[in-house]
Amino acid sequence: MTTAQRTAATALTLAVVPLVLAGPAASPAAAHGSMTDPVSRVSACHAEGPESPKSAACKAAVTASGTQAFYDWNEVNIGDAAGRHRELIPDGKLCSAGRDKYKGLDLARADWPASPMSAGSHTFRYRATAPHRGSFELYVTKEGYDPSKPLTWADLEEKPFAKVTDPKLENGSYVFEGTVPARSGRHLVYSIWQRSDSPEAFYTCSDVVFGGDAGASGPTASAPSEQQIADDADKSTVDHGGKGDHSGEGHQEGAPAPAGNAPEPKGAGASPSPLADAAPGTGPSTAPGTAPGSGGSPAPNLAATGGDGTAPYVAVGGVAVLGLGAALLFGAARRRAS
């Protein structure tokens, strides 16, 4: 091979390599949220105020977990769950998803703030501060459930009473219907949100009361307002805008969450942007790989990865620059060879 030919081959390599690197850019994912109808424990305590909660249960939870857990109310997650919920979360730690940071949510007591509930059709709402594709499963406790004992998997019905994939997004919340089984007295609704674009999953415990006053054995639960979510965003270690660390723990997508009392550093780029620019979803009929409400158009990078959408443009820009340089080099080599 002549020197000119070797130079031309090098130029071709330079042109091809950036094209390979320009595939889906790795970027931190962000999918956060919590049930607000019925109100989850973590949402209720955030609404009461992490610094000075009103209910005895939330006061005890803050004492056990600290205030940061409730500023990070939308991050009760496992980064690498991939559907292995029962395998990864031990009995007695369902509400915290086995995370020491949220251990106050596992306190066994019958006075948690609760939402009224009745059997039959119910509209569920899940506040999503970062929306992503995935499925929701809702379980209710069996008859005879004792809230004064730690919650176990055996306390829940084996099968979910409600299950939905890619529900519609309305005003920053996923909204879907479910038929609630008949119960009486105080019970608990357990939700699992498993993302389909990531192994990450989110978990909530919502205390409910059937057939009576939800405040009879404790206060009535309230969800945080949009204003409160915005006001408290700067105190959260959780990314609300799809940028930066997706968990507030510094672990990468698919990596296990650290155990014990490992510090959970402030996430980069946290900002109060609760779905202001998110397109409404189209419900379970939305085809995989398409953007909700797009009529079949390919889903944007944000919906797929939680990135801010800039990484692909940087990659493409790099391709253009390197490709142009390679073309000039290739052209010069051909001229020298001729």
Short mmCIF file of C-alpha atoms in Angstrom, two decimals:
data_model
loop_
_atom_site.label_atom_id
_atom_site.label_comp_id
_atom_site.label_asym_id
_atom_site.label_seq_id
_atom_site.Cartn_x
_atom_site.Cartn_y
_atom_site.Cartn_z
CA MET A 1 0.00 0.00 0.00
CA THR A 2 1.42 3.39 -0.98
CA THR A 3 1.67 6.32 1.41
CA ALA A 4 -1.22 8.03 -0.37
CA GLN A 5 -3.38 4.91 -0.06
CA ARG A 6 -2.58 4.62 3.65
CA THR A 7 -3.50 8.26 4.10
CA ALA A 8 -6.79 7.71 2.28
CA ALA A 9 -7.59 4.66 4.45
CA THR A 10 -6.93 6.70 7.57
CA ALA A 11 -9.28 9.37 6.31
CA LEU A 12 -12.03 6.82 5.75
CA THR A 13 -11.55 5.49 9.27
CA LEU A 14 -11.86 8.98 10.68
CA ALA A 15 -15.10 9.41 8.77
CA VAL A 16 -16.61 6.13 9.98
CA VAL A 17 -15.66 6.22 13.67
CA PRO A 18 -17.72 9.31 14.56
CA LEU A 19 -20.72 7.80 12.80
CA VAL A 20 -20.46 4.76 15.06
CA LEU A 21 -20.12 6.97 18.10
CA ALA A 22 -23.14 8.99 17.05
CA GLY A 23 -25.57 6.26 18.12
CA PRO A 24 -27.93 6.85 21.06
CA ALA A 25 -25.90 9.03 23.40
CA ALA A 26 -25.58 7.78 26.95
CA SER A 27 -27.19 10.26 29.29
CA PRO A 28 -28.56 10.05 32.82
CA ALA A 29 -32.23 9.15 32.96
CA ALA A 30 -34.83 10.84 35.12
CA ALA A 31 -38.22 9.44 35.94
CA HIS A 32 -39.75 10.56 39.17
CA GLY A 33 -43.13 10.72 40.78
CA SER A 34 -45.53 9.49 43.42
CA MET A 35 -49.18 8.58 43.80
CA THR A 36 -51.44 11.51 44.68
CA ASP A 37 -54.86 9.83 44.42
CA PRO A 38 -54.91 8.02 46.74
CA VAL A 39 -52.18 10.08 48.41
CA SER A 40 -48.96 8.18 49.11
CA ARG A 41 -47.29 8.37 52.51
CA VAL A 42 -44.29 10.23 51.16
CA SER A 43 -46.51 12.73 49.31
CA ALA A 44 -48.62 13.34 52.40
CA CYS A 45 -45.57 14.03 54.57
CA HIS A 46 -44.07 16.31 51.92
CA ALA A 47 -47.35 18.22 51.79
CA GLU A 48 -47.34 18.64 55.57
CA GLY A 49 -43.84 20.11 55.37
CA PRO A 50 -40.64 18.17 56.09
CA GLU A 51 -39.45 20.70 58.68
CA SER A 52 -42.64 20.76 60.72
CA PRO A 53 -45.04 17.93 59.83
CA LYS A 54 -48.46 18.06 61.46
CA SER A 55 -49.41 14.39 61.84
CA ALA A 56 -47.87 12.09 64.42
CA ALA A 57 -47.03 9.54 61.73
CA CYS A 58 -45.16 12.03 59.55
CA LYS A 59 -43.34 13.42 62.59
CA ALA A 60 -42.18 9.90 63.41
CA ALA A 61 -41.18 9.28 59.80
CA VAL A 62 -39.08 12.46 59.69
CA THR A 63 -37.46 11.46 62.98
CA ALA A 64 -36.56 8.08 61.47
CA SER A 65 -35.51 9.23 58.00
CA GLY A 66 -34.63 12.91 58.31
CA THR A 67 -36.15 15.77 56.32
CA GLN A 68 -34.30 15.13 53.05
CA ALA A 69 -36.31 11.99 52.34
CA PHE A 70 -39.45 14.12 52.16
CA TYR A 71 -37.95 16.86 50.04
CA ASP A 72 -37.06 13.94 47.76
CA TRP A 73 -40.66 12.71 47.89
CA ASN A 74 -40.70 11.62 44.23
CA GLU A 75 -37.72 9.27 44.30
CA VAL A 76 -38.68 6.08 46.18
CA ASN A 77 -37.04 3.94 43.54
CA ILE A 78 -34.72 1.08 42.68
CA GLY A 79 -32.46 1.89 39.74
CA ASP A 80 -31.96 -1.67 38.50
CA ALA A 81 -35.29 -3.28 39.46
CA ALA A 82 -36.15 -4.66 36.02
CA GLY A 83 -39.32 -6.26 37.35
CA ARG A 84 -37.56 -8.04 40.25
CA HIS A 85 -39.61 -6.23 42.90
CA ARG A 86 -40.31 -9.15 45.24
CA GLU A 87 -36.74 -10.38 44.91
CA LEU A 88 -35.16 -7.03 45.76
CA ILE A 89 -37.53 -5.59 48.40
CA PRO A 90 -37.67 -7.50 51.69
CA ASP A 91 -40.80 -7.87 53.80
CA GLY A 92 -41.31 -4.96 56.13
CA LYS A 93 -39.60 -2.55 53.72
CA LEU A 94 -42.10 -2.30 50.87
CA CYS A 95 -42.91 1.37 51.40
CA SER A 96 -39.24 2.41 51.37
CA ALA A 97 -38.38 0.04 48.50
CA GLY A 98 -35.72 -1.31 50.84
CA ARG A 99 -33.87 2.02 50.89
CA ASP A 100 -32.56 3.17 54.24
CA LYS A 101 -33.11 6.78 53.18
CA TYR A 102 -36.89 6.24 53.28
CA LYS A 103 -37.10 3.84 56.24
CA GLY A 104 -39.55 6.14 58.03
CA LEU A 105 -42.18 5.17 55.46
CA ASP A 106 -42.09 1.58 56.74
CA LEU A 107 -43.23 2.48 60.26
CA ALA A 108 -46.09 0.15 61.20
CA ARG A 109 -48.85 2.31 62.63
CA ALA A 110 -52.57 2.83 62.15
CA ASP A 111 -52.57 6.64 62.10
CA TRP A 112 -50.89 7.43 58.78
CA PRO A 113 -52.71 10.20 56.86
CA ALA A 114 -55.25 8.33 54.72
CA SER A 115 -57.49 8.88 51.70
CA PRO A 116 -61.15 7.84 51.51
CA MET A 117 -61.70 4.85 49.23
CA SER A 118 -64.66 2.82 48.05
CA ALA A 119 -65.09 -0.34 46.02
CA GLY A 120 -65.72 -0.03 42.31
CA SER A 121 -64.38 2.26 39.61
CA HIS A 122 -61.79 4.81 40.72
CA THR A 123 -59.66 7.36 38.86
CA PHE A 124 -56.05 7.11 40.00
CA ARG A 125 -53.54 9.93 39.67
CA TYR A 126 -49.79 9.64 39.79
CA ARG A 127 -47.84 12.91 39.81
CA ALA A 128 -44.89 12.55 37.43
CA THR A 129 -42.20 15.19 37.75
CA ALA A 130 -40.35 13.43 34.91
CA PRO A 131 -42.57 11.33 32.63
CA HIS A 132 -41.47 8.11 30.95
CA ARG A 133 -42.96 5.12 29.26
CA GLY A 134 -43.81 2.20 31.49
CA SER A 135 -46.50 0.26 33.28
CA PHE A 136 -48.32 0.74 36.56
CA GLU A 137 -49.52 -2.08 38.80
CA LEU A 138 -51.71 -1.44 41.84
CA TYR A 139 -52.23 -3.94 44.66
CA VAL A 140 -54.53 -3.72 47.67
CA THR A 141 -54.06 -5.39 51.04
CA LYS A 142 -56.06 -8.50 51.84
CA GLU A 143 -58.98 -8.61 54.25
CA GLY A 144 -57.60 -8.84 57.76
CA TYR A 145 -54.70 -6.48 57.04
CA ASP A 146 -53.24 -5.11 60.29
CA PRO A 147 -51.60 -1.68 59.78
CA SER A 148 -49.90 -1.96 63.18
CA LYS A 149 -47.65 -4.71 61.78
CA PRO A 150 -44.88 -4.30 59.16
CA LEU A 151 -46.21 -4.61 55.61
CA THR A 152 -45.23 -7.83 53.84
CA TRP A 153 -45.71 -9.10 50.32
CA ALA A 154 -48.11 -11.68 51.74
CA ASP A 155 -50.35 -8.83 52.98
CA LEU A 156 -51.03 -7.84 49.37
CA GLU A 157 -53.29 -9.63 46.93
CA GLU A 158 -51.24 -11.83 44.61
CA LYS A 159 -52.43 -10.06 41.45
CA PRO A 160 -52.84 -6.33 40.81
CA PHE A 161 -56.42 -5.04 40.73
CA ALA A 162 -55.35 -2.37 38.22
CA LYS A 163 -52.68 -2.51 35.54
CA VAL A 164 -52.03 -0.05 32.72
CA THR A 165 -49.26 0.68 30.24
CA ASP A 166 -48.40 4.21 29.12
CA PRO A 167 -51.47 5.90 30.64
CA LYS A 168 -52.45 9.39 29.54
CA LEU A 169 -50.72 12.38 31.04
CA GLU A 170 -52.97 15.22 32.22
CA ASN A 171 -51.61 18.39 33.82
CA GLY A 172 -48.45 16.68 34.99
CA SER A 173 -50.10 13.49 36.29
CA TYR A 174 -50.66 10.05 34.86
CA VAL A 175 -54.38 9.34 35.00
CA PHE A 176 -55.92 5.88 34.70
CA GLU A 177 -58.94 3.89 35.83
CA GLY A 178 -59.12 0.83 38.03
CA THR A 179 -61.80 -1.26 39.72
CA VAL A 180 -61.15 -1.41 43.46
CA PRO A 181 -62.13 -4.63 45.28
CA ALA A 182 -64.55 -4.47 48.21
CA ARG A 183 -62.90 -3.86 51.57
CA SER A 184 -63.81 -2.36 54.91
CA GLY A 185 -61.83 -0.20 57.29
CA ARG A 186 -58.18 0.81 56.92
CA HIS A 187 -56.15 -0.71 54.09
CA LEU A 188 -53.22 0.11 51.85
CA VAL A 189 -52.80 0.49 48.08
CA TYR A 190 -49.32 -0.39 46.84
CA SER A 191 -48.16 0.88 43.45
CA ILE A 192 -45.29 -0.20 41.24
CA TRP A 193 -44.26 1.95 38.28
CA GLN A 194 -41.85 -0.05 36.13
CA ARG A 195 -40.27 1.93 33.32
CA SER A 196 -40.05 0.28 29.91
CA ASP A 197 -37.13 2.46 28.75
CA SER A 198 -35.01 1.62 31.79
CA PRO A 199 -34.76 -1.02 34.55
CA GLU A 200 -35.70 1.67 37.08
CA ALA A 201 -38.92 1.28 39.07
CA PHE A 202 -40.79 3.45 41.58
CA TYR A 203 -42.93 2.39 44.56
CA THR A 204 -45.60 3.97 46.75
CA CYS A 205 -47.72 3.11 49.77
CA SER A 206 -51.09 4.87 50.00
CA ASP A 207 -53.13 4.46 53.17
CA VAL A 208 -56.88 4.31 52.50
CA VAL A 209 -60.06 3.92 54.52
CA PHE A 210 -63.11 2.10 53.15
CA GLY A 211 -66.66 2.74 54.28
CA GLY A 212 -66.11 5.58 56.69
CA ASP A 213 -64.32 8.77 57.56
CA ALA A 214 -60.72 8.66 56.37
CA GLY A 215 -59.77 10.84 59.33
CA ALA A 216 -61.44 8.65 61.96
CA SER A 217 -58.19 6.80 62.82
CA GLY A 218 -55.79 9.51 61.69
CA PRO A 219 -55.69 12.68 59.57
CA THR A 220 -56.97 12.87 56.02
CA ALA A 221 -54.09 12.85 53.54
CA SER A 222 -53.42 15.77 51.20
CA ALA A 223 -51.11 15.85 48.16
CA PRO A 224 -48.51 18.58 47.70
CA SER A 225 -49.66 21.52 45.60
CA GLU A 226 -47.91 22.55 42.39
CA GLN A 227 -46.71 25.69 44.14
CA GLN A 228 -45.22 23.65 46.96
CA ILE A 229 -43.50 21.31 44.52
CA ALA A 230 -41.95 24.33 42.77
CA ASP A 231 -41.03 26.09 46.01
CA ASP A 232 -39.30 23.02 47.46
CA ALA A 233 -37.49 21.92 44.30
CA ASP A 234 -34.28 23.72 45.27
CA LYS A 235 -34.17 21.70 48.50
CA SER A 236 -34.40 18.40 46.67
CA THR A 237 -31.49 16.20 45.61
CA VAL A 238 -33.74 14.79 42.89
CA ASP A 239 -33.58 16.06 39.34
CA HIS A 240 -36.97 17.39 38.26
CA GLY A 241 -36.11 18.33 34.69
CA GLY A 242 -34.68 15.24 33.03
CA LYS A 243 -31.07 16.43 33.43
CA GLY A 244 -28.24 15.25 35.62
CA ASP A 245 -28.24 12.35 38.06
CA HIS A 246 -31.51 10.45 37.87
CA SER A 247 -31.60 9.17 41.41
CA GLY A 248 -29.89 11.68 43.65
CA GLU A 249 -27.44 8.92 44.60
CA GLY A 250 -24.87 9.25 41.87
CA HIS A 251 -25.33 5.69 40.61
CA GLN A 252 -25.64 5.07 36.90
CA GLU A 253 -28.59 3.65 35.03
CA GLY A 254 -29.00 0.00 35.94
CA ALA A 255 -26.59 0.11 38.87
CA PRO A 256 -27.83 -1.00 42.27
CA ALA A 257 -28.64 1.65 44.83
CA PRO A 258 -26.07 1.94 47.61
CA ALA A 259 -26.97 0.24 50.86
CA GLY A 260 -27.00 1.58 54.36
CA ASN A 261 -26.58 5.23 55.18
CA ALA A 262 -24.45 6.27 52.21
CA PRO A 263 -24.65 10.02 51.60
CA GLU A 264 -26.95 11.11 48.80
CA PRO A 265 -25.36 14.18 47.16
CA LYS A 266 -27.20 17.06 45.56
CA GLY A 267 -28.09 16.23 41.97
CA ALA A 268 -26.84 18.56 39.26
CA GLY A 269 -29.25 20.80 37.47
CA ALA A 270 -32.27 20.31 39.75
CA SER A 271 -34.95 22.78 38.83
CA PRO A 272 -38.71 23.14 39.24
CA SER A 273 -39.94 22.11 35.81
CA PRO A 274 -42.94 19.87 36.52
CA LEU A 275 -43.78 18.74 33.00
CA ALA A 276 -44.42 22.22 31.65
CA ASP A 277 -43.23 21.10 28.24
CA ALA A 278 -44.41 17.48 28.34
CA ALA A 279 -46.79 16.42 25.60
CA PRO A 280 -50.02 14.76 26.74
CA GLY A 281 -49.99 10.99 26.42
CA THR A 282 -52.42 9.01 24.39
CA GLY A 283 -53.06 6.14 26.78
CA PRO A 284 -52.42 2.45 26.42
CA SER A 285 -52.95 2.50 22.66
CA THR A 286 -49.76 4.50 22.08
CA ALA A 287 -47.39 2.37 20.05
CA PRO A 288 -43.91 1.66 21.46
CA GLY A 289 -41.27 4.02 20.14
CA THR A 290 -43.68 6.84 19.40
CA ALA A 291 -44.21 10.06 21.25
CA PRO A 292 -47.43 10.36 23.29
CA GLY A 293 -49.91 12.47 21.42
CA SER A 294 -47.70 12.54 18.31
CA GLY A 295 -49.89 10.51 15.99
CA GLY A 296 -47.16 7.91 15.49
CA SER A 297 -44.13 10.21 15.25
CA PRO A 298 -40.88 8.88 16.71
CA ALA A 299 -40.49 9.59 20.39
CA PRO A 300 -38.03 12.37 21.28
CA ASN A 301 -34.83 11.55 23.13
CA LEU A 302 -36.22 12.95 26.40
CA ALA A 303 -39.05 10.41 26.48
CA ALA A 304 -36.66 7.57 25.83
CA THR A 305 -33.77 8.41 28.11
CA GLY A 306 -34.58 11.33 30.33
CA GLY A 307 -31.78 13.40 28.81
CA ASP A 308 -32.24 17.07 28.06
CA GLY A 309 -32.15 16.49 24.31
CA THR A 310 -28.78 18.16 23.77
CA ALA A 311 -26.55 15.07 23.71
CA PRO A 312 -27.68 13.83 20.25
CA TYR A 313 -27.11 17.28 18.76
CA VAL A 314 -23.61 17.44 20.24
CA ALA A 315 -22.88 14.00 18.81
CA VAL A 316 -24.23 14.94 15.38
CA GLY A 317 -22.24 18.17 15.46
CA GLY A 318 -19.10 16.19 16.23
CA VAL A 319 -19.85 13.88 13.31
CA ALA A 320 -20.22 16.84 10.97
CA VAL A 321 -16.92 18.42 12.03
CA LEU A 322 -14.91 15.18 11.99
CA GLY A 323 -16.55 14.08 8.79
CA LEU A 324 -15.64 17.34 7.05
CA GLY A 325 -12.04 17.03 8.22
CA ALA A 326 -11.88 13.46 6.99
CA ALA A 327 -13.28 14.46 3.60
CA LEU A 328 -10.66 17.19 3.17
CA LEU A 329 -7.90 14.79 4.18
CA PHE A 330 -9.21 12.13 1.80
CA GLY A 331 -9.38 14.63 -1.03
CA ALA A 332 -5.83 15.80 -0.42
CA ALA A 333 -4.59 12.19 -0.42
CA ARG A 334 -6.26 11.50 -3.74
CA ARG A 335 -4.71 14.59 -5.29
CA ARG A 336 -1.24 13.53 -4.13
CA ALA A 337 -1.80 10.02 -5.53
CA SER A 338 -2.89 11.25 -8.96
#
